[in-house]
Short mmCIF file of C-alpha atoms and ligand atoms in Angstrom, two decimals:
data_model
loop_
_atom_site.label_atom_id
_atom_site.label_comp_id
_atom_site.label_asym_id
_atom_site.label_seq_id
_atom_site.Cartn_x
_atom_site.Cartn_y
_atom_site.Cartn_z
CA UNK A 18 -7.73 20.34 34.64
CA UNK A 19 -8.13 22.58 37.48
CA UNK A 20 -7.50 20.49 41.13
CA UNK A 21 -8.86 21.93 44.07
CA UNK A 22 -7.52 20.45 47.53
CA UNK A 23 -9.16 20.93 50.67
CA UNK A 24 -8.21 20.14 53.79
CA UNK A 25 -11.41 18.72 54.97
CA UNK A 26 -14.79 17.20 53.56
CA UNK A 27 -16.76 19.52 54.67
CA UNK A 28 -14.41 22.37 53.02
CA UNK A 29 -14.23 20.08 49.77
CA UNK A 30 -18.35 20.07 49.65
CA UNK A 31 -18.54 23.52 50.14
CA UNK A 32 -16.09 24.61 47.36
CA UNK A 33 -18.37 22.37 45.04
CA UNK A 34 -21.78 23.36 46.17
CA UNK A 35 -20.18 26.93 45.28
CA UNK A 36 -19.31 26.82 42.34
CA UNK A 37 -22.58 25.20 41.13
CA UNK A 38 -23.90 28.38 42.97
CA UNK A 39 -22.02 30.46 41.13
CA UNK A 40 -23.18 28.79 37.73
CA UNK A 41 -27.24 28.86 38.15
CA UNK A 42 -26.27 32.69 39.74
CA UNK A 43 -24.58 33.81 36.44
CA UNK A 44 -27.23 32.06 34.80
CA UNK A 45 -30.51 30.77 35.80
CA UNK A 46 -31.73 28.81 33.33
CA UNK A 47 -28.66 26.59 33.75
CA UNK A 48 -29.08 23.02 32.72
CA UNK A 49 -27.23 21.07 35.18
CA UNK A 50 -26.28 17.14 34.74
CA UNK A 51 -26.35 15.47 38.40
CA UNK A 52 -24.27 12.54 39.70
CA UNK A 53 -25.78 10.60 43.10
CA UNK A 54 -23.97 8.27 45.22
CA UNK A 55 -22.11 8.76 49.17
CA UNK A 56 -20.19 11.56 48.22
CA UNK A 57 -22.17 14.01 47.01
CA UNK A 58 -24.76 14.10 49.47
CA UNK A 59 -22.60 16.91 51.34
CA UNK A 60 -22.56 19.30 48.28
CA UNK A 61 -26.66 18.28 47.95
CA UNK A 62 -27.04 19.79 51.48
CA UNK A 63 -24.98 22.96 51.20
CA UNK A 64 -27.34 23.64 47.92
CA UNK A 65 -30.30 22.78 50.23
CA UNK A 66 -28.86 25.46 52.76
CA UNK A 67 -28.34 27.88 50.30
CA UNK A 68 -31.69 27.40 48.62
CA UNK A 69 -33.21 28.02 52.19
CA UNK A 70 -30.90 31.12 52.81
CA UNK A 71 -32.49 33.00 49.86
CA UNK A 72 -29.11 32.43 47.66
CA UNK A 73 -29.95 30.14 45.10
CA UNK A 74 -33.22 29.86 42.82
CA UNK A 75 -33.47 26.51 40.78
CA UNK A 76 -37.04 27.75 39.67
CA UNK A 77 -35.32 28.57 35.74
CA UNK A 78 -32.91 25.58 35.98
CA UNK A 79 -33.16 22.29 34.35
CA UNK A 80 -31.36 18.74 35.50
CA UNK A 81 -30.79 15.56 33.55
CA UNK A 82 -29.12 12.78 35.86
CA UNK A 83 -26.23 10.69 34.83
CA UNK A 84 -27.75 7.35 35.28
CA UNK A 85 -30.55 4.89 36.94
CA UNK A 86 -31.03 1.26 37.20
CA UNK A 87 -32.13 -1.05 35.32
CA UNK A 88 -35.45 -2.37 36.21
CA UNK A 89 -36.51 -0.17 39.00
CA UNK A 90 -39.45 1.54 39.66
CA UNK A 91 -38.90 5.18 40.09
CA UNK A 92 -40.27 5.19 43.43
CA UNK A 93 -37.85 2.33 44.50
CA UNK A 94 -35.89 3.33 47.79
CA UNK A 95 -32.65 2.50 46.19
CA UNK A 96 -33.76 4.01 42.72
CA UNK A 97 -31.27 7.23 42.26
CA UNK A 98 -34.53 9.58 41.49
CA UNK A 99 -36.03 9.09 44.76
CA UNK A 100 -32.23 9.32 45.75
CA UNK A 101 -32.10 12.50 44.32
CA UNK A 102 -35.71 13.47 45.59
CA UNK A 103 -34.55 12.44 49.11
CA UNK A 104 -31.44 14.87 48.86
CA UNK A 105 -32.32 17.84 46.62
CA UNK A 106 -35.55 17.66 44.36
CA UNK A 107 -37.99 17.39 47.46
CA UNK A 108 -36.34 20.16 49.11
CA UNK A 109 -35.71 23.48 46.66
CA UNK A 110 -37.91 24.43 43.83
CA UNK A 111 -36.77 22.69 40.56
CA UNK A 112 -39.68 22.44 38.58
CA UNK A 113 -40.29 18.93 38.15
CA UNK A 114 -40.84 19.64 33.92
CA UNK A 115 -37.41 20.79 34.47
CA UNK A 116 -36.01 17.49 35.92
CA UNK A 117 -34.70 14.58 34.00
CA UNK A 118 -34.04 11.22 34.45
CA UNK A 119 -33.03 8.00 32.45
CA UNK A 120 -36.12 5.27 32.97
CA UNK A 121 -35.23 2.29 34.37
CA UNK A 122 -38.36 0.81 33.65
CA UNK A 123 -37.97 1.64 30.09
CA UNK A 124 -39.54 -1.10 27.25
CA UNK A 125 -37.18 -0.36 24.70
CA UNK A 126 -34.20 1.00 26.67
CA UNK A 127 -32.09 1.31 22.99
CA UNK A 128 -34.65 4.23 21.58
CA UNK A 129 -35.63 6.02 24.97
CA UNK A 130 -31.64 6.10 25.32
CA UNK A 131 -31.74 7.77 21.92
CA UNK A 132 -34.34 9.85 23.10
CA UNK A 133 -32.44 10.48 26.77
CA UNK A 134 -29.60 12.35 23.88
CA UNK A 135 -32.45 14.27 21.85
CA UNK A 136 -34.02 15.81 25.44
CA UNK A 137 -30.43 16.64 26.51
CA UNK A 138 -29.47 18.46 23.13
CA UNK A 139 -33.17 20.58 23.44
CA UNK A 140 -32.51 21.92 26.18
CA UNK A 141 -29.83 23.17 24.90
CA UNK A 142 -27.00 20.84 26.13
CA UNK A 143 -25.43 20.48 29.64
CA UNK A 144 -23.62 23.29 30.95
CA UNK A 145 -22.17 22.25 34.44
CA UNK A 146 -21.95 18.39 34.77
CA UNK A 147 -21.30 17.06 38.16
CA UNK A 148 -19.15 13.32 38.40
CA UNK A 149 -18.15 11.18 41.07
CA UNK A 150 -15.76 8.57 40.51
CA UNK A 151 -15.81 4.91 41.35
CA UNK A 152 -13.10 3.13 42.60
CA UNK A 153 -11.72 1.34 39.46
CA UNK A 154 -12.46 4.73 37.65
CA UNK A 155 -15.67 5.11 36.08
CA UNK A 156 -17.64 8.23 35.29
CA UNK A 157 -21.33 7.76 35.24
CA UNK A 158 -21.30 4.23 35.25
CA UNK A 159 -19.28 3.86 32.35
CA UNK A 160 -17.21 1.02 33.43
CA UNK A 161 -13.38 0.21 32.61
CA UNK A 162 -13.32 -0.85 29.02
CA UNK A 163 -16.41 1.19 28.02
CA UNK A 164 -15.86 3.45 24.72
CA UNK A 165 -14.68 6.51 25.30
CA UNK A 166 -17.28 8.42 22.91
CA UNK A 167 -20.46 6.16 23.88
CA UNK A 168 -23.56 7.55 24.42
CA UNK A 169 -26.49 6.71 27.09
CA UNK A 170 -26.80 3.23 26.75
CA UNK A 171 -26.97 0.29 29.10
CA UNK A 172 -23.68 -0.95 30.84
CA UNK A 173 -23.16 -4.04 32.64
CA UNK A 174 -21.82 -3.08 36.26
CA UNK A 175 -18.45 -4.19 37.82
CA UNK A 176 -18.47 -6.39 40.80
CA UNK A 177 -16.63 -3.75 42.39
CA UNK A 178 -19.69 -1.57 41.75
CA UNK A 179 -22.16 -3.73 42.92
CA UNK A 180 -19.98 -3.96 46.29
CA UNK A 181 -19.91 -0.69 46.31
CA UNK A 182 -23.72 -0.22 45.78
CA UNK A 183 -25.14 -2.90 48.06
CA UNK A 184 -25.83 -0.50 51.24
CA UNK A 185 -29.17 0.08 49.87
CA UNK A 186 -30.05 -3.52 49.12
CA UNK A 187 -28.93 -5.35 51.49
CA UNK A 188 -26.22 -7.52 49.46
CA UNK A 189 -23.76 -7.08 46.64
CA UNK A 190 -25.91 -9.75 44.31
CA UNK A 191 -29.63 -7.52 45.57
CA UNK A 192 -28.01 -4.77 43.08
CA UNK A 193 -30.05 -4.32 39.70
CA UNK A 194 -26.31 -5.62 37.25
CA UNK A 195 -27.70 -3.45 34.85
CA UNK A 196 -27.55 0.17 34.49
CA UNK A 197 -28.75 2.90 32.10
CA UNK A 198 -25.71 5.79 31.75
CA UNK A 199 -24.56 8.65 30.16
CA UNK A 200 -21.84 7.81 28.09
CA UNK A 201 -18.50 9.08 28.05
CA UNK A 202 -18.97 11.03 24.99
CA UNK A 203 -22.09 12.91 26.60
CA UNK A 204 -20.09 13.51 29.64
CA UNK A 205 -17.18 15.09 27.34
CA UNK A 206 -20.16 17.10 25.08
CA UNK A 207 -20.84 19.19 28.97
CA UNK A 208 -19.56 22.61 28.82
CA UNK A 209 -18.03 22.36 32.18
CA UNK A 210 -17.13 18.89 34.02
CA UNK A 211 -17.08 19.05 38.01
CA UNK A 212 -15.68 16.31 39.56
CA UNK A 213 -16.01 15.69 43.17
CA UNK A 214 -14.20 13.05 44.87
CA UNK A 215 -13.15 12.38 49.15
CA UNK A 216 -11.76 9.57 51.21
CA UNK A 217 -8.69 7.49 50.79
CA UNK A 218 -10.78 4.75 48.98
CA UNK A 219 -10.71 7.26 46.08
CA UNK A 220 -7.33 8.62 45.95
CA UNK A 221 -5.94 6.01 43.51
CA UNK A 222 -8.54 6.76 40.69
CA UNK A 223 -7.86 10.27 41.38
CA UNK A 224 -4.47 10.23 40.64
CA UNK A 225 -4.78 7.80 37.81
CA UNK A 226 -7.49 10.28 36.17
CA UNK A 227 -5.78 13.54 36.60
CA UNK A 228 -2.30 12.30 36.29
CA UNK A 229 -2.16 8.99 34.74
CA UNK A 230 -2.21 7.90 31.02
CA UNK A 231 -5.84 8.23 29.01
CA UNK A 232 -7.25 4.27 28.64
CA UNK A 233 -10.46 3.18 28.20
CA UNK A 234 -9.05 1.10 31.43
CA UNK A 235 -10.18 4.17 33.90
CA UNK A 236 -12.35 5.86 31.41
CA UNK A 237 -12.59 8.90 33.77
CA UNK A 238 -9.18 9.74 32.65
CA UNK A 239 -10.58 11.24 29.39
CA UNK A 240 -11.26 14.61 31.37
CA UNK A 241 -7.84 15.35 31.02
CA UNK A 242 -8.75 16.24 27.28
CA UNK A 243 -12.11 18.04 28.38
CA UNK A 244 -11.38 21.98 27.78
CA UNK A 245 -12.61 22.99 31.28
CA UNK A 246 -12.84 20.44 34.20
CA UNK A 247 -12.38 21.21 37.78
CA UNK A 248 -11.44 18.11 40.21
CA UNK A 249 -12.39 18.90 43.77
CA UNK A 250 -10.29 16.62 46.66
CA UNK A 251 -10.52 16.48 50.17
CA UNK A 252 -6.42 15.45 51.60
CA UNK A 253 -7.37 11.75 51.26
CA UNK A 254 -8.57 11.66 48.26
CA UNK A 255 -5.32 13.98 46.86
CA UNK A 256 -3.29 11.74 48.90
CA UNK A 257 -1.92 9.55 45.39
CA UNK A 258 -1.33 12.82 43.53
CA UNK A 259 1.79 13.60 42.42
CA UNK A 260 2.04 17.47 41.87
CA UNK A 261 0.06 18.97 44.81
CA UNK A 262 2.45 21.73 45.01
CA UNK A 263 1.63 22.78 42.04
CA UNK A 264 -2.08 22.54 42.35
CA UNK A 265 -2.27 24.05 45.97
CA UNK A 266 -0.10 27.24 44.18
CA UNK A 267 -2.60 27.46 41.75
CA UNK A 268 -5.36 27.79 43.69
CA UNK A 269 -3.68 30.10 46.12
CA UNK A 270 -2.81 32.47 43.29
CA UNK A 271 -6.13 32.15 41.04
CA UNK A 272 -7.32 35.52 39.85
CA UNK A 273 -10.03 36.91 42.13
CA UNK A 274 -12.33 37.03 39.22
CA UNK A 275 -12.12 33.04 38.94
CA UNK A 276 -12.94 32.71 42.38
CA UNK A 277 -16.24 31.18 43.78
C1 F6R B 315 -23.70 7.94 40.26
C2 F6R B 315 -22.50 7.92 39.43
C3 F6R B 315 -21.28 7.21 39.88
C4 F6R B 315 -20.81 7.65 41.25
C5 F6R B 315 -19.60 6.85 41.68
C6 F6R B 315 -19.12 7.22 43.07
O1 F6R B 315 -24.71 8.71 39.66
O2 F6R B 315 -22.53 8.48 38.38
O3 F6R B 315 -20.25 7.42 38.94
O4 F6R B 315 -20.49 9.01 41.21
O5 F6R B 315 -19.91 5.47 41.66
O6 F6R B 315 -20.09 6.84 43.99
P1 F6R B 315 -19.93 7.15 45.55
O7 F6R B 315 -20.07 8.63 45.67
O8 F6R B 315 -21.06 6.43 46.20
O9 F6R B 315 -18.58 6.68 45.94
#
């Protein structure tokens, strides 16, 4: 796993938005799998900048989103597509053909699940993934304890989660308990796994995942045995880990030809 420190936020949203630049540059027609949530709002608005400075065309690219809740309407204001229409669909030119999403409102959430896999392997599978992490370590939201080669399905989320979640509605117990998600497997079948991940509130899961043993416990430790994953950290957020000298000489001495 590659780890990326920055000293900032604003630095550690930068580095990400670039190298998701650097992968629809390289290729266009990238199919790109999109997390939502606090943190990656930042990197959403540094692609929106970049769209706007003539830098980045999304017209050839093609998004699938990691997850959505359970019973609500697309057009919900705490529904993660209008999330995602609020941050970065309603603002560059994705073709909406080109943009994916699980369906919360979905009548027989096993099949379109099944079907969620099928659309993903058409296009030709996902080649830059983008993750946040939750606090007790999930990915997506596959929650501690989920299988480590599921597949979209519906999980049950954490009370943690639904803590974490309850800006939007109001209250912890307003928050949809049910969630359709990626699974781990499909996360792990991505050609490239970018993790993105600030504040202190994080920087125990970070360390855990990039550091700590693999356990269904903090599923988002699996990464350490995907073949290329880069984990970008503000200080905070790098604050738990253990070999940061290591990490910061890496980055110092990567090859220019790796750089974004
Ligand atoms: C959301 C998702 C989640 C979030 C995670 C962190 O699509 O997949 O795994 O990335 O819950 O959320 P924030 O960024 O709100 O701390």
């Amino acid at each position: 796993m590659e780890i990326i420190i920055k000293p900032s936020v604003v630095e550690a949203q930068l580095e990400t938005a670039k190298i998701l630049r650097r992968q629809i540059q390289r290729k266009p027609a990238s199919v790109l799998g999109l997390a939502t949530g606090s943190t990656p709002i930042g990197v959403y608005a540094a692609l929106v900048e970049m769209h706007q400075r003539g830098e980045l065309d999304f017209s050839k690219a093609s998004t699938f989103n990691l997850d959505e809740y359970v019973g609500l309407d697309p057009k919900h204001p705490c529904s993660y597509r209008e999330f995602m229409r609020e941050h970065l669909f309603g603002k560059v030119n994705l073709s909406p053909a080109n943009i994916h999403f699980p369906d919360g409102l979905a009548k027989d959430v096993p099949a379109h699940c099944a079907e969620y896999e099928a659309a993903i392997l058409r296009a030709g599978g996902i080649d830059l993934q983008l993750l946040g992490i939750g606090r007790e370590g999930h990915i997506g939201f596959n929650e501690p304890s989920s299988s480590l080669a599921s597949r979209t399905r519906i999980k049950t989320l954490t009370r943690q989660t639904l803590q974490d979640n309850a800006k939007c509605f109001g209250s912890p117990d307003k928050v949809p308990h049910h969630v359709i998600t990626m699974g781990v497997g499909t996360i792990m079948d991505t050609r490239h796994c970018l993790m993105f991940a600030t504040g202190e509130a994080k920087a125990e899961a970070v360390a855990r995942m990039a550091e700590g043993a693999i356990t269904a416990d903090l599923p988002a430790s699996i990464l350490q045995m995907h073949p290329v994953c880069t984990l970008v950290v503000d200080e905070a957020a790098a604050a738990d880990l253990k070999r940061t000298d290591y990490y910061r000489w890496v980055y110092d001495n990567k090859p220019d030809w790796q750089r974004v």
